[in-house]
JSON list of C-alpha atoms in Angstrom, two decimals:
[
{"chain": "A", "resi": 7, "resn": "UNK", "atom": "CA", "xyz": [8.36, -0.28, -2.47]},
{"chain": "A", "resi": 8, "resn": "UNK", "atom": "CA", "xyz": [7.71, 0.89, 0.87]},
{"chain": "A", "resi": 9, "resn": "UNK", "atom": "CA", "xyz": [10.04, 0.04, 3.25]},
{"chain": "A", "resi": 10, "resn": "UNK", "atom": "CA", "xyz": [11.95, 0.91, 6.42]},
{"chain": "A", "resi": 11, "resn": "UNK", "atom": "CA", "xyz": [16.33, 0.95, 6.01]},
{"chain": "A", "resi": 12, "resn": "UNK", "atom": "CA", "xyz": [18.22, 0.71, 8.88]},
{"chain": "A", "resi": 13, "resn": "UNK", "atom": "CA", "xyz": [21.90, 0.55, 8.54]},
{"chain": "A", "resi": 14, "resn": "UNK", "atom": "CA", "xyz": [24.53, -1.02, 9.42]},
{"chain": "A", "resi": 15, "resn": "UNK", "atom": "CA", "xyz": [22.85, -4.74, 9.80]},
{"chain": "A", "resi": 16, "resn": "UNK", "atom": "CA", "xyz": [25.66, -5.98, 12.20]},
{"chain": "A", "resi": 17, "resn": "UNK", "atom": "CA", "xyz": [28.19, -3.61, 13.95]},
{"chain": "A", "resi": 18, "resn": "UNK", "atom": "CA", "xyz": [30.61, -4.33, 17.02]},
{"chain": "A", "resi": 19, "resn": "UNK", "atom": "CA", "xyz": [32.11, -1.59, 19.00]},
{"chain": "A", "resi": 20, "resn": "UNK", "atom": "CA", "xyz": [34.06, -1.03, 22.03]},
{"chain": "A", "resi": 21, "resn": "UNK", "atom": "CA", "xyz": [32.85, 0.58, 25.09]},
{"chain": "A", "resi": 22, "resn": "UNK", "atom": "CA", "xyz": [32.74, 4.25, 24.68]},
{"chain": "A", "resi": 23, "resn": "UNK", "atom": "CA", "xyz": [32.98, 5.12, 21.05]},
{"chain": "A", "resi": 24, "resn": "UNK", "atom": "CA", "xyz": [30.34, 6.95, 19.63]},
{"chain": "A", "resi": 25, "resn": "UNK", "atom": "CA", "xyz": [27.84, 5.49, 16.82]},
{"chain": "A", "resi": 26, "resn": "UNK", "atom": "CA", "xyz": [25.14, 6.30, 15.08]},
{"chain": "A", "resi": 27, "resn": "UNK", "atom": "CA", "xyz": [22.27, 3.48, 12.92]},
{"chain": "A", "resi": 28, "resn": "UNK", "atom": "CA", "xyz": [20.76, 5.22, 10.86]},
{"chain": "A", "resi": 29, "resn": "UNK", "atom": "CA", "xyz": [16.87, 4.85, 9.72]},
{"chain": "A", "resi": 30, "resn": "UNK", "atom": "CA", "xyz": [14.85, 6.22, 6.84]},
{"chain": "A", "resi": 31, "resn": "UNK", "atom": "CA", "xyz": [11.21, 5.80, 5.87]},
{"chain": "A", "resi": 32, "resn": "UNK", "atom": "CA", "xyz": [9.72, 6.44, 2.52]},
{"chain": "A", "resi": 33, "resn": "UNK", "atom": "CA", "xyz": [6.17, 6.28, 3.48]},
{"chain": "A", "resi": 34, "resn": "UNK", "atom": "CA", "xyz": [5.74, 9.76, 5.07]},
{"chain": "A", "resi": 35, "resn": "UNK", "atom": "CA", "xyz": [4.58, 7.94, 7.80]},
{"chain": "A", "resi": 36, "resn": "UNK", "atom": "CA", "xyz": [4.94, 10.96, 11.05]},
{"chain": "A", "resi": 37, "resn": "UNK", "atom": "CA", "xyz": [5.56, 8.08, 13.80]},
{"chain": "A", "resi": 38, "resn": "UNK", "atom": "CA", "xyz": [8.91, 6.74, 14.28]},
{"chain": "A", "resi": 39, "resn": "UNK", "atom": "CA", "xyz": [10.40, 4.98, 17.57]},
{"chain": "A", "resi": 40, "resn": "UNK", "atom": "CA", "xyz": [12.89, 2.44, 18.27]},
{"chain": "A", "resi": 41, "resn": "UNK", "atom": "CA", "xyz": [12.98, -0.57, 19.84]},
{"chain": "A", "resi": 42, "resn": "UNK", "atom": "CA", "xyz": [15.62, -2.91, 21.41]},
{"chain": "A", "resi": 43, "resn": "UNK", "atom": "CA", "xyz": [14.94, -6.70, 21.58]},
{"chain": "A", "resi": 44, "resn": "UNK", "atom": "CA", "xyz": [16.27, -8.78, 24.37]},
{"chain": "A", "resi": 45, "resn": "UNK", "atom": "CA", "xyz": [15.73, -12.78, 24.62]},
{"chain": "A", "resi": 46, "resn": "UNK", "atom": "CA", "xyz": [12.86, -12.97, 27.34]},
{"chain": "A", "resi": 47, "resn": "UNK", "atom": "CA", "xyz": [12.06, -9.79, 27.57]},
{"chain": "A", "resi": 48, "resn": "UNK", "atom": "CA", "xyz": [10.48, -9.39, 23.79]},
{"chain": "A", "resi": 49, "resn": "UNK", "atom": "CA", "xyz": [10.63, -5.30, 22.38]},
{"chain": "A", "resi": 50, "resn": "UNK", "atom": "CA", "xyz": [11.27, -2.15, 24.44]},
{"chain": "A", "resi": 51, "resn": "UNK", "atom": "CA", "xyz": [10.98, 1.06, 23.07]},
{"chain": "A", "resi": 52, "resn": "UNK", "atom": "CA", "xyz": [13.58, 3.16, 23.30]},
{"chain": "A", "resi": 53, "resn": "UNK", "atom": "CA", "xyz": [12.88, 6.94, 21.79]},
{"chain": "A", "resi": 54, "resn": "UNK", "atom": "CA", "xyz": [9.67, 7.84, 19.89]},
{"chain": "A", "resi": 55, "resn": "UNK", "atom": "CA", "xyz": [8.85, 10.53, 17.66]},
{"chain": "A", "resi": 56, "resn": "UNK", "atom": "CA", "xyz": [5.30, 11.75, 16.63]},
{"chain": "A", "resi": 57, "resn": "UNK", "atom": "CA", "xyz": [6.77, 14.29, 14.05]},
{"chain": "A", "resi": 58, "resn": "UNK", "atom": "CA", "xyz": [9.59, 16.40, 12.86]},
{"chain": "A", "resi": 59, "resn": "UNK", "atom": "CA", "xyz": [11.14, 17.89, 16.10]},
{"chain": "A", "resi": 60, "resn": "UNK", "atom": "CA", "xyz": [9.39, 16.47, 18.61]},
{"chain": "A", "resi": 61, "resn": "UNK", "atom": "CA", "xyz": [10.48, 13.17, 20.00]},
{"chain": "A", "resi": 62, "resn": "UNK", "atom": "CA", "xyz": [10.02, 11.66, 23.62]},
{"chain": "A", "resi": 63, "resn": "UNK", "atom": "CA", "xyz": [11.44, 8.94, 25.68]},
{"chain": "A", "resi": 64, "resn": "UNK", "atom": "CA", "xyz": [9.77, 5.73, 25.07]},
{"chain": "A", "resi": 65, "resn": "UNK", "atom": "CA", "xyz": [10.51, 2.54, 28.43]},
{"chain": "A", "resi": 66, "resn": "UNK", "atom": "CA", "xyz": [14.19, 2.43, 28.35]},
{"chain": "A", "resi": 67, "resn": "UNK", "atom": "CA", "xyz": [15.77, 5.43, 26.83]},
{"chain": "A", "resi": 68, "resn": "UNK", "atom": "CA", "xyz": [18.71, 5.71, 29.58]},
{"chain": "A", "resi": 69, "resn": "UNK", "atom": "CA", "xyz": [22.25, 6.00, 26.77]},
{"chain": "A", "resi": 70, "resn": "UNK", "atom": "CA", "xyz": [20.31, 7.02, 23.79]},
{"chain": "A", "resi": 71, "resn": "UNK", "atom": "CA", "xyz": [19.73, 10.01, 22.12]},
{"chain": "A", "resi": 72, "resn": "UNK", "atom": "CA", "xyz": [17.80, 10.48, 18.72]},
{"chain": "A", "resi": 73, "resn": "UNK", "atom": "CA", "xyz": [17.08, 13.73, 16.33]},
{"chain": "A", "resi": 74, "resn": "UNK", "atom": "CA", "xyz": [14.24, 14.25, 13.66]},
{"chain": "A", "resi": 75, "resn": "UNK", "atom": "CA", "xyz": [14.78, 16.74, 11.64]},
{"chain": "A", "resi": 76, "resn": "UNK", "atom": "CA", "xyz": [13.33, 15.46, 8.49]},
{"chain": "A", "resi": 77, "resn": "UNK", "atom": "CA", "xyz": [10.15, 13.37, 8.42]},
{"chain": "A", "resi": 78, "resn": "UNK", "atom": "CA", "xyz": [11.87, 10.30, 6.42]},
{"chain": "A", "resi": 79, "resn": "UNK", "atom": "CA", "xyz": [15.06, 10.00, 9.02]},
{"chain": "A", "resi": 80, "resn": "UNK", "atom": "CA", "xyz": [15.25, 8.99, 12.68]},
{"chain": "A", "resi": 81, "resn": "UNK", "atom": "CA", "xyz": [19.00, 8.36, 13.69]},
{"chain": "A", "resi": 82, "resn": "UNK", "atom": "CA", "xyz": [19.64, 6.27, 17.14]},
{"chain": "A", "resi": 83, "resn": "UNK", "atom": "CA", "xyz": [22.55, 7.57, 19.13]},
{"chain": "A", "resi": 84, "resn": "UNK", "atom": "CA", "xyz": [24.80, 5.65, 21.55]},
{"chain": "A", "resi": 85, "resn": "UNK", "atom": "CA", "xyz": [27.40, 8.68, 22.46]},
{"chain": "A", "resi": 86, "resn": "UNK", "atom": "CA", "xyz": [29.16, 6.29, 24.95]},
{"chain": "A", "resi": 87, "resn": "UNK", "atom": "CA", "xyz": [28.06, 2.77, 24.61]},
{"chain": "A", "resi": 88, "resn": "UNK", "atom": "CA", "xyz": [28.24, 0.26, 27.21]},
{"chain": "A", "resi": 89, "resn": "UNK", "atom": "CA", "xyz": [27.89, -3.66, 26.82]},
{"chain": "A", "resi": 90, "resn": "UNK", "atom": "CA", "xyz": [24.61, -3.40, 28.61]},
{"chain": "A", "resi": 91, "resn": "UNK", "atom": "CA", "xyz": [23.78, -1.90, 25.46]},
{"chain": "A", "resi": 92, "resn": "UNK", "atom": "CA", "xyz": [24.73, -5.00, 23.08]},
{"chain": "A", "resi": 93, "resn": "UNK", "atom": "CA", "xyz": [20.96, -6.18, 21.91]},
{"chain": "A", "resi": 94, "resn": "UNK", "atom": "CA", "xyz": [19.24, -6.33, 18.68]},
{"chain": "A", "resi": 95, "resn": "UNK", "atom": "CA", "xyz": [17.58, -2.85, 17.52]},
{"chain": "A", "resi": 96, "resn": "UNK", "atom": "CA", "xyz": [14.86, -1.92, 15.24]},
{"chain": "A", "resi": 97, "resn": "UNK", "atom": "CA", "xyz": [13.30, 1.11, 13.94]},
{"chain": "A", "resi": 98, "resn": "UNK", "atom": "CA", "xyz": [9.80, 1.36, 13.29]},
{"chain": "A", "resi": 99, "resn": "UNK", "atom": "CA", "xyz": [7.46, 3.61, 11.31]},
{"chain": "A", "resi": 100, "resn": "UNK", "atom": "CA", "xyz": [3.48, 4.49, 10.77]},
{"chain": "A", "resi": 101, "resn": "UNK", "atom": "CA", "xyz": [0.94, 6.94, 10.73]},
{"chain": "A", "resi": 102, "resn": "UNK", "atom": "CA", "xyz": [0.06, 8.53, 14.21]},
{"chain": "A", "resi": 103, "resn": "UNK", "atom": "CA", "xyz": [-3.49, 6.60, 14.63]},
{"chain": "A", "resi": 104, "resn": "UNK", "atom": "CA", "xyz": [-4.62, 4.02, 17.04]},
{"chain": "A", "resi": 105, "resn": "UNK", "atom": "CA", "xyz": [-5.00, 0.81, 15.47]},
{"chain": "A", "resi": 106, "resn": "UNK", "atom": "CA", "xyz": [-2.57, 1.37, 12.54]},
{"chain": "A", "resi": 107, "resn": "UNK", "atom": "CA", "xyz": [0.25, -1.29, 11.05]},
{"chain": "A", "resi": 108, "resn": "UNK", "atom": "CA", "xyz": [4.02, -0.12, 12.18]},
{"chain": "A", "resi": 109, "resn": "UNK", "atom": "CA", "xyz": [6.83, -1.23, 9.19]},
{"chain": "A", "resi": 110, "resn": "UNK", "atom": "CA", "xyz": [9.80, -2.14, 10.84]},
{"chain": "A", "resi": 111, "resn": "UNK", "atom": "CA", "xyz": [13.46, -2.36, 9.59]},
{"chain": "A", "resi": 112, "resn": "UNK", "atom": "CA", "xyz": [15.49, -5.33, 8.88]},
{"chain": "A", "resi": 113, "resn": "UNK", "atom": "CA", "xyz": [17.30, -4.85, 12.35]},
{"chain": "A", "resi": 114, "resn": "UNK", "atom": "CA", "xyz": [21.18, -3.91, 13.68]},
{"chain": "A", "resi": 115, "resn": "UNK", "atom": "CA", "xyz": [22.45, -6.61, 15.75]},
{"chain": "A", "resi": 116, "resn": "UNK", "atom": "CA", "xyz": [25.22, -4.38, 18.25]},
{"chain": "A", "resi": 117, "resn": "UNK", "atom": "CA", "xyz": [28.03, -5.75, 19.65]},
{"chain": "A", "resi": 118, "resn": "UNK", "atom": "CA", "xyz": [29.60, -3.56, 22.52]},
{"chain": "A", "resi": 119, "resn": "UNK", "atom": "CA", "xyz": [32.70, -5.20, 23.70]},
{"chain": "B", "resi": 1, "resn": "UNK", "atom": "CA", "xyz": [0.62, 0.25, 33.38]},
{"chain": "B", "resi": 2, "resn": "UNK", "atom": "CA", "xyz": [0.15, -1.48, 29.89]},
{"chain": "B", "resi": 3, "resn": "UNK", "atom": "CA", "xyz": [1.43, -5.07, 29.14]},
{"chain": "B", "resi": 4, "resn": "UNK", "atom": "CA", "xyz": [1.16, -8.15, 27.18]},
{"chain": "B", "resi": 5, "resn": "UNK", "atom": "CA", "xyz": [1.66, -11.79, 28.52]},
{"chain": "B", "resi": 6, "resn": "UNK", "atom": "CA", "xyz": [2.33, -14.95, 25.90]},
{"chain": "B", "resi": 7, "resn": "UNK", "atom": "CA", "xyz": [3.09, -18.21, 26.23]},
{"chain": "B", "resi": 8, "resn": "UNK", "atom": "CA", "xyz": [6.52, -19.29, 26.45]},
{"chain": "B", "resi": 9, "resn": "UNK", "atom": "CA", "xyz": [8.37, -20.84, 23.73]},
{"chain": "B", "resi": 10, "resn": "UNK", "atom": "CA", "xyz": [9.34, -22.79, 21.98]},
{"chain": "B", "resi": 11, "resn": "UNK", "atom": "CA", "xyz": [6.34, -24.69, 20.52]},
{"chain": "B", "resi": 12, "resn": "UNK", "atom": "CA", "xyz": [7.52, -27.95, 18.39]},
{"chain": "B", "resi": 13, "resn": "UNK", "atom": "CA", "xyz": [4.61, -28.61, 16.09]},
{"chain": "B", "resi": 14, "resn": "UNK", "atom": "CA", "xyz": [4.76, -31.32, 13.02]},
{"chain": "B", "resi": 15, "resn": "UNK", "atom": "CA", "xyz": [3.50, -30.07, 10.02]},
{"chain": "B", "resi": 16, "resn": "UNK", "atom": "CA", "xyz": [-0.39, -29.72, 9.48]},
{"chain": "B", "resi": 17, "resn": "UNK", "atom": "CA", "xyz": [-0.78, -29.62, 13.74]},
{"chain": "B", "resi": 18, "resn": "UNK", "atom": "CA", "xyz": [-3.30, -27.23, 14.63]},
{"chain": "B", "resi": 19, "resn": "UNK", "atom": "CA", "xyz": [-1.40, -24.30, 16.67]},
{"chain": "B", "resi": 20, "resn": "UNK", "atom": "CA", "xyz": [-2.76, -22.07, 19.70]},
{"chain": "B", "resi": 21, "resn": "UNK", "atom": "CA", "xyz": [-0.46, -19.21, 20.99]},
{"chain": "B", "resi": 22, "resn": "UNK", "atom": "CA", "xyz": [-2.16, -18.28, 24.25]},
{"chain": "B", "resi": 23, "resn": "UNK", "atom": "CA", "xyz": [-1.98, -13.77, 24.40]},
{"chain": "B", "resi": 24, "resn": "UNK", "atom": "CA", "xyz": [-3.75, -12.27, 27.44]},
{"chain": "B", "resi": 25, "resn": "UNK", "atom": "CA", "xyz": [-3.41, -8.28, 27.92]},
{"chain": "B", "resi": 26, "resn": "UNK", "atom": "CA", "xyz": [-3.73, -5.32, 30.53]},
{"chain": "B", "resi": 27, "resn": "UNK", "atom": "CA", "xyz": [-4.65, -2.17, 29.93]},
{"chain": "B", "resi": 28, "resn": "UNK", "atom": "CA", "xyz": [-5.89, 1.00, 30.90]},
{"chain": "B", "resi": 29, "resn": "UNK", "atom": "CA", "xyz": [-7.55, 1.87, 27.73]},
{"chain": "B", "resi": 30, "resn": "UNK", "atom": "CA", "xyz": [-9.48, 0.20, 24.74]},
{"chain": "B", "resi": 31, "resn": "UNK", "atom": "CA", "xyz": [-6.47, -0.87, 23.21]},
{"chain": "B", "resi": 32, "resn": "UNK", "atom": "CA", "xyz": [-6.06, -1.93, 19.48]},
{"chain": "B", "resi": 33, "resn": "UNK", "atom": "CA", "xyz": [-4.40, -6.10, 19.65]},
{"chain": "B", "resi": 34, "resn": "UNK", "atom": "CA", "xyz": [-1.76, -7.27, 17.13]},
{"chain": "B", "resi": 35, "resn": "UNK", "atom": "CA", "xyz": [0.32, -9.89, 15.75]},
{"chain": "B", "resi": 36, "resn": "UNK", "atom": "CA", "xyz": [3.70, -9.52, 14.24]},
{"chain": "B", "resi": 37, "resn": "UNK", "atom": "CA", "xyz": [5.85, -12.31, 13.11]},
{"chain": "B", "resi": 38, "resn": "UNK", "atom": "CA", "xyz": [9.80, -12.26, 12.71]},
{"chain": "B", "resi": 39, "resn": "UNK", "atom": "CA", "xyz": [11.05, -14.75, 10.41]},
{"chain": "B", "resi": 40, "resn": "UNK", "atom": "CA", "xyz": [14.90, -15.40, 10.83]},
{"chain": "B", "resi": 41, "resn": "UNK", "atom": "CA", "xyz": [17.11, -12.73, 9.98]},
{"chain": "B", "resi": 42, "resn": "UNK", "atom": "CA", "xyz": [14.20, -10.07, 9.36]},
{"chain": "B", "resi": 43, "resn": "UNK", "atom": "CA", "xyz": [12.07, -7.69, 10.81]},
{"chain": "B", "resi": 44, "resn": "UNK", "atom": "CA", "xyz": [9.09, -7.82, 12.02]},
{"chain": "B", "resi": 45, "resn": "UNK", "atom": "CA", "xyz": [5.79, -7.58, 9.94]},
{"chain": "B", "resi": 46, "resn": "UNK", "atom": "CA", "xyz": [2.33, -7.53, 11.10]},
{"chain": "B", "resi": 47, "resn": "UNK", "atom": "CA", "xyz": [0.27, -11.13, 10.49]},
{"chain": "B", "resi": 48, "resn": "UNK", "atom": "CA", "xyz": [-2.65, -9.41, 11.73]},
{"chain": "B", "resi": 49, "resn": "UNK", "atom": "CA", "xyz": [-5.58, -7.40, 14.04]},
{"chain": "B", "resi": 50, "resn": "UNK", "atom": "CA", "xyz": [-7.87, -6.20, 15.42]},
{"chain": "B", "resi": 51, "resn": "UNK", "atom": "CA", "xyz": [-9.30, -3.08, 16.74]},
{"chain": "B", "resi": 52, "resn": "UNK", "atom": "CA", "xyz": [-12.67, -4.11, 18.81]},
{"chain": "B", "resi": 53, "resn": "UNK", "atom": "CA", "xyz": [-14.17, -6.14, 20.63]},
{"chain": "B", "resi": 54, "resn": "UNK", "atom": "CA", "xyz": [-15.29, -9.59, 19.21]},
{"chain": "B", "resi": 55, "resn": "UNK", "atom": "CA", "xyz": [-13.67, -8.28, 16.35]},
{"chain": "B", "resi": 56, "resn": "UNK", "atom": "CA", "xyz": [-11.64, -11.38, 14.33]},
{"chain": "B", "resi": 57, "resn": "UNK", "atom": "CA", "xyz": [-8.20, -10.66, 12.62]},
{"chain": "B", "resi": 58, "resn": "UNK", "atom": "CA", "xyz": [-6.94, -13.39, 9.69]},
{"chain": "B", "resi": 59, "resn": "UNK", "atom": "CA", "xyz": [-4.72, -13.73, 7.60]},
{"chain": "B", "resi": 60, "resn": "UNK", "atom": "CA", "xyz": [-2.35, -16.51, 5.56]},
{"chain": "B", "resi": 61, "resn": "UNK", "atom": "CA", "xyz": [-4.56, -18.93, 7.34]},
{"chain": "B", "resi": 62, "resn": "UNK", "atom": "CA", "xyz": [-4.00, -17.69, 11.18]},
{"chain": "B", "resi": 63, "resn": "UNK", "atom": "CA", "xyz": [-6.71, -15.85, 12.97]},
{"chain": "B", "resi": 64, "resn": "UNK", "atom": "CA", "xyz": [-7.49, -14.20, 16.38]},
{"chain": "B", "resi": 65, "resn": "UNK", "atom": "CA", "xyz": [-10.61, -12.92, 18.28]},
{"chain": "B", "resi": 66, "resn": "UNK", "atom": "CA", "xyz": [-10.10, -10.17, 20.69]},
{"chain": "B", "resi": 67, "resn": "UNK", "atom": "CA", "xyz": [-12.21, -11.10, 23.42]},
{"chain": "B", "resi": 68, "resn": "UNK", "atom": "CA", "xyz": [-12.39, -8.30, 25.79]},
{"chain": "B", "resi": 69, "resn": "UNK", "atom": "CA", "xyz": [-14.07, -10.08, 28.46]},
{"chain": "B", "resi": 70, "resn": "UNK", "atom": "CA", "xyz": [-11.18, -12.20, 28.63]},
{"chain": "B", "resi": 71, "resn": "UNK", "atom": "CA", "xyz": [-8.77, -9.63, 28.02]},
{"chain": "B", "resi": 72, "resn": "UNK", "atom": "CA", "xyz": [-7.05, -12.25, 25.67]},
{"chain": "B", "resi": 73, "resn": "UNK", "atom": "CA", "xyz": [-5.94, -12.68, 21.77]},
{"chain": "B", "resi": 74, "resn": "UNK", "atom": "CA", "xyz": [-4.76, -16.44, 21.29]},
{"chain": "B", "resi": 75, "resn": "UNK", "atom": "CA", "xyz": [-3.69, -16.65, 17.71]},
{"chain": "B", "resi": 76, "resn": "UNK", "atom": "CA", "xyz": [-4.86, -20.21, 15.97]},
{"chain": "B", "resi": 77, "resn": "UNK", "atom": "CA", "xyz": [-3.97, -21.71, 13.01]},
{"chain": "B", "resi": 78, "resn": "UNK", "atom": "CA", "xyz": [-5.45, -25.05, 11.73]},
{"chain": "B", "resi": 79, "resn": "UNK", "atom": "CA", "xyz": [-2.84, -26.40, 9.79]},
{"chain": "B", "resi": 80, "resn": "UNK", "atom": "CA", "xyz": [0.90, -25.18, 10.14]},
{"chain": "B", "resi": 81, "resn": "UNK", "atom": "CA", "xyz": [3.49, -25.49, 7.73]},
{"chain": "B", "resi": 82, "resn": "UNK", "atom": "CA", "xyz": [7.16, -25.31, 7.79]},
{"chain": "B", "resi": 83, "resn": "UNK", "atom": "CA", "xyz": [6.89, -22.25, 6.57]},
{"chain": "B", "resi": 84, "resn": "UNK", "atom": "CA", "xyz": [5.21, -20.87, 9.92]},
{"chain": "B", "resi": 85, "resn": "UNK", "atom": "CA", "xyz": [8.44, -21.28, 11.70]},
{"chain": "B", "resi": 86, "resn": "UNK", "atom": "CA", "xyz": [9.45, -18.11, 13.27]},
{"chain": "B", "resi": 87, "resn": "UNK", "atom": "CA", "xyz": [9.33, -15.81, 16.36]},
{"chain": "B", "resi": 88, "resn": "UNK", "atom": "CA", "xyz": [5.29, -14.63, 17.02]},
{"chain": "B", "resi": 89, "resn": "UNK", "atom": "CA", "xyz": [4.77, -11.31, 18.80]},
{"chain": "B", "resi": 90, "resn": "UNK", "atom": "CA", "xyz": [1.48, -10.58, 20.56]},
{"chain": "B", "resi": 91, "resn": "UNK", "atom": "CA", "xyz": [1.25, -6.70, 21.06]},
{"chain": "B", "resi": 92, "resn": "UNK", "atom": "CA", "xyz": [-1.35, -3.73, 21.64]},
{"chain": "B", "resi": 93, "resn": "UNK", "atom": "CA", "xyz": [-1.55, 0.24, 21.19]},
{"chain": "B", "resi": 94, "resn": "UNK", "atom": "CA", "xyz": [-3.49, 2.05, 23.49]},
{"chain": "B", "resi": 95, "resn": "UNK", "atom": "CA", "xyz": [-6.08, 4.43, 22.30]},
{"chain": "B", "resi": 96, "resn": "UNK", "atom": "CA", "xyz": [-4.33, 7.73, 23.91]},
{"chain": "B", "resi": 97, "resn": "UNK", "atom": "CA", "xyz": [-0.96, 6.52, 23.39]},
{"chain": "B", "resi": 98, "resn": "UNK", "atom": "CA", "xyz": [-1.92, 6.27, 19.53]},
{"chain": "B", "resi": 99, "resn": "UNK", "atom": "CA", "xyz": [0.77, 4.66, 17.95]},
{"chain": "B", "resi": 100, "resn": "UNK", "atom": "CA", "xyz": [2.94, 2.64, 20.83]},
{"chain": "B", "resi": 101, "resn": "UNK", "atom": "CA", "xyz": [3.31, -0.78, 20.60]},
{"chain": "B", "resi": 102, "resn": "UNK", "atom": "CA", "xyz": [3.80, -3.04, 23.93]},
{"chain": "B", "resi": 103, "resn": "UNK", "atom": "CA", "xyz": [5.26, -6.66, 22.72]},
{"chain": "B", "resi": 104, "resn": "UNK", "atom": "CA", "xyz": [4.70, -9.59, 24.71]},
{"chain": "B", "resi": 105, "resn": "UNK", "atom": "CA", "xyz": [7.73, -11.51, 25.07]},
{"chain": "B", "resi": 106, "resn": "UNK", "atom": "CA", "xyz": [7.30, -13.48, 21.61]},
{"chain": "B", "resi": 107, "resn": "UNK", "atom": "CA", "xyz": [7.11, -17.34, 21.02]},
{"chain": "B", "resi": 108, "resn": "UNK", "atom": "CA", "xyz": [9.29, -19.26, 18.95]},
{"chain": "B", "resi": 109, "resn": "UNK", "atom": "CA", "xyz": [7.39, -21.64, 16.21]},
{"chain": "B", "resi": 110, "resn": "UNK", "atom": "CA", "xyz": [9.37, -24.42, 15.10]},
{"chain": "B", "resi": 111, "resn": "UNK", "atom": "CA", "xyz": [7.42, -26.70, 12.49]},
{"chain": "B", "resi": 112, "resn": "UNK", "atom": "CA", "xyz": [9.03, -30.19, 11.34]},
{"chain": "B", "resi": 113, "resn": "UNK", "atom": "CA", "xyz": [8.51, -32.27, 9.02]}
]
């Protein structure tokens, strides 16, 4: 089945500790990016990546870092979370074309007290 | 830049209402035009699209014309169900920017009985 797996689902944190959600594809899809969703303001993306090694800031990448070194995974970084940071995140996956579906994860819903 | 503009939400509908969820668009491009839904507790999945002008995008019942001279993609359905109830995302990829999504805000279906 293809599919997008983020995990965890639901994490809280405190301010400053380092995490890591995780994302894997098993599509071979070269596109991955992630997104944070914020009531009224719909999704942003954070980080983007058109293949393996090369990635790019996406509209609001300011605390985030991500690393692609296989084509299937696409971790999300928070190395010092803030509660500014506490949203609803997805990853998101497809084929580098114009006009092509993106499969996105199930979400992570982050708490940063 | 790019962006996406949708009606606000909620929309209260009783089942077998027709439904319109207004989607008007900028861009710099000849941008592909999208609908994703998120049903609760999920991710989101694409409904449906279009990559042209005057093309029309259906599926499960809904459909949407991308009408460039407008700059708009209202998605219409003529006959909701209770089923239907769940967040609706308007979004387009640009032609140079490939795979990026822009979301418009999203608006919240709720259908009753």
């Amino acid at each position: 089945e293809a599919q997008v797996t983020q995990n965890p689902r639901y994490l809280i944190t405190v301010t400053g500790k380092k995490l890591t959600v995780t994302c894997s594809q098993n599509m071979n899809h070269e596109y991955m990016s992630w997104y944070r969703q914020d009531p009224g303001l719909g999704l942003r993306q954070i980080y983007y990546s058109m293949n393996v090694e090369v990635t790019d800031k996406g509209d609001v990448p300011e605390g985030y870092k991500v690393s692609r070194k296989e084509k299937r995974n696409f971790p999300l970084i928070l190395e010092s979370p803030s509660p500014n940071q506490t949203s609803l995140y997805f990853c998101a996956s497809s084929f580098f074309r114009s006009g092509t579906e993106a499969f996105f994860g199930q979400g992570t819903r982050l708490t940063v007290v | 830049g790019d962006s996406v503009t949708q009606m606000e939400g909620p929309v209260t509908l009783s089942e077998e209402a027709f439904l319109t969820i207004n989607c008007t668009y900028t861009a710099t491009g000849y941008p592909s035009l999208f609908w994703y839904v998120q049903y609760p507790g999920e991710g989101l999945q694409l409904l449906l699209k279009a990559t042209k002008a005057d093309d029309k995008g259906s599926n499960k019942g809904f459909e949407a014309t991308y009408r460039k001279e407008t700059t708009s993609f209202h998605l219409e359905k003529g006959s909701v169900q209770v089923s239907d109830s769940a967040v609706y995302f308007c979004a387009l990829s640009e032609t140079g920017t490939a795979s990026k999504l822009t979301f418009g805000t999203g608006t919240r279906l709720q259908v009753t009985l």
